[in-house]
């Protein structure tokens, strides 16, 4: 089975076009080699790809005949992605919450003054 169809069948990508685009950007490797979308995968192959700032590592256990339900994907693949990758993603999400929310526009004059007081106020008190 083609690698693009396999990743679509085991529900890592929503469409095959998304997988093909990832292959064009050299984000998918099979057994350590950069793969084109038409590259065949077989049971025992290791697929590594980067999606949403996580590098996933999969072991192909079996080839599905067509797209399978979410509960059945574990029959066809073994996810060997380290837990640290998911922990790193959680840290990224938490760090983004620290900054201004997107869509709030430019900082107001009051926001700027508050930032200046926060940044430079501690130095003046010392």
Short mmCIF file of C-alpha atoms in Angstrom, two decimals, residues 6 10-12 45-49 54-61 73-83 85-86:
data_model
loop_
_atom_site.label_atom_id
_atom_site.label_comp_id
_atom_site.label_asym_id
_atom_site.label_seq_id
_atom_site.Cartn_x
_atom_site.Cartn_y
_atom_site.Cartn_z
CA UNK A 6 -1.66 4.10 4.67
CA UNK A 10 -4.90 4.78 9.98
CA UNK A 11 -6.26 8.31 10.54
CA UNK A 12 -3.13 10.38 11.06
CA UNK A 45 8.39 -0.83 8.16
CA UNK A 46 8.96 2.19 10.40
CA UNK A 47 7.34 5.46 9.37
CA UNK A 48 8.49 8.75 10.87
CA UNK A 49 6.70 12.02 10.17
CA UNK A 54 5.42 16.40 17.08
CA UNK A 55 7.64 13.82 15.42
CA UNK A 56 5.59 10.63 15.27
CA UNK A 57 7.18 7.20 14.88
CA UNK A 58 5.01 4.29 13.72
CA UNK A 59 5.64 0.61 13.20
CA UNK A 60 3.47 -0.91 10.47
CA UNK A 61 1.87 -4.09 11.81
CA UNK A 73 -6.26 1.68 14.12
CA UNK A 74 -4.19 -0.11 16.78
CA UNK A 75 -4.55 -3.36 14.82
CA UNK A 76 -2.60 -1.90 11.90
CA UNK A 77 0.08 0.21 13.58
CA UNK A 78 2.13 0.50 16.76
CA UNK A 79 2.77 4.07 17.90
CA UNK A 80 6.38 4.34 19.14
CA UNK A 81 6.30 8.12 19.62
CA UNK A 82 8.15 9.05 22.85
CA UNK A 83 6.02 10.57 25.61
CA UNK A 85 7.15 14.76 22.46
CA UNK A 86 3.61 15.12 23.79
#
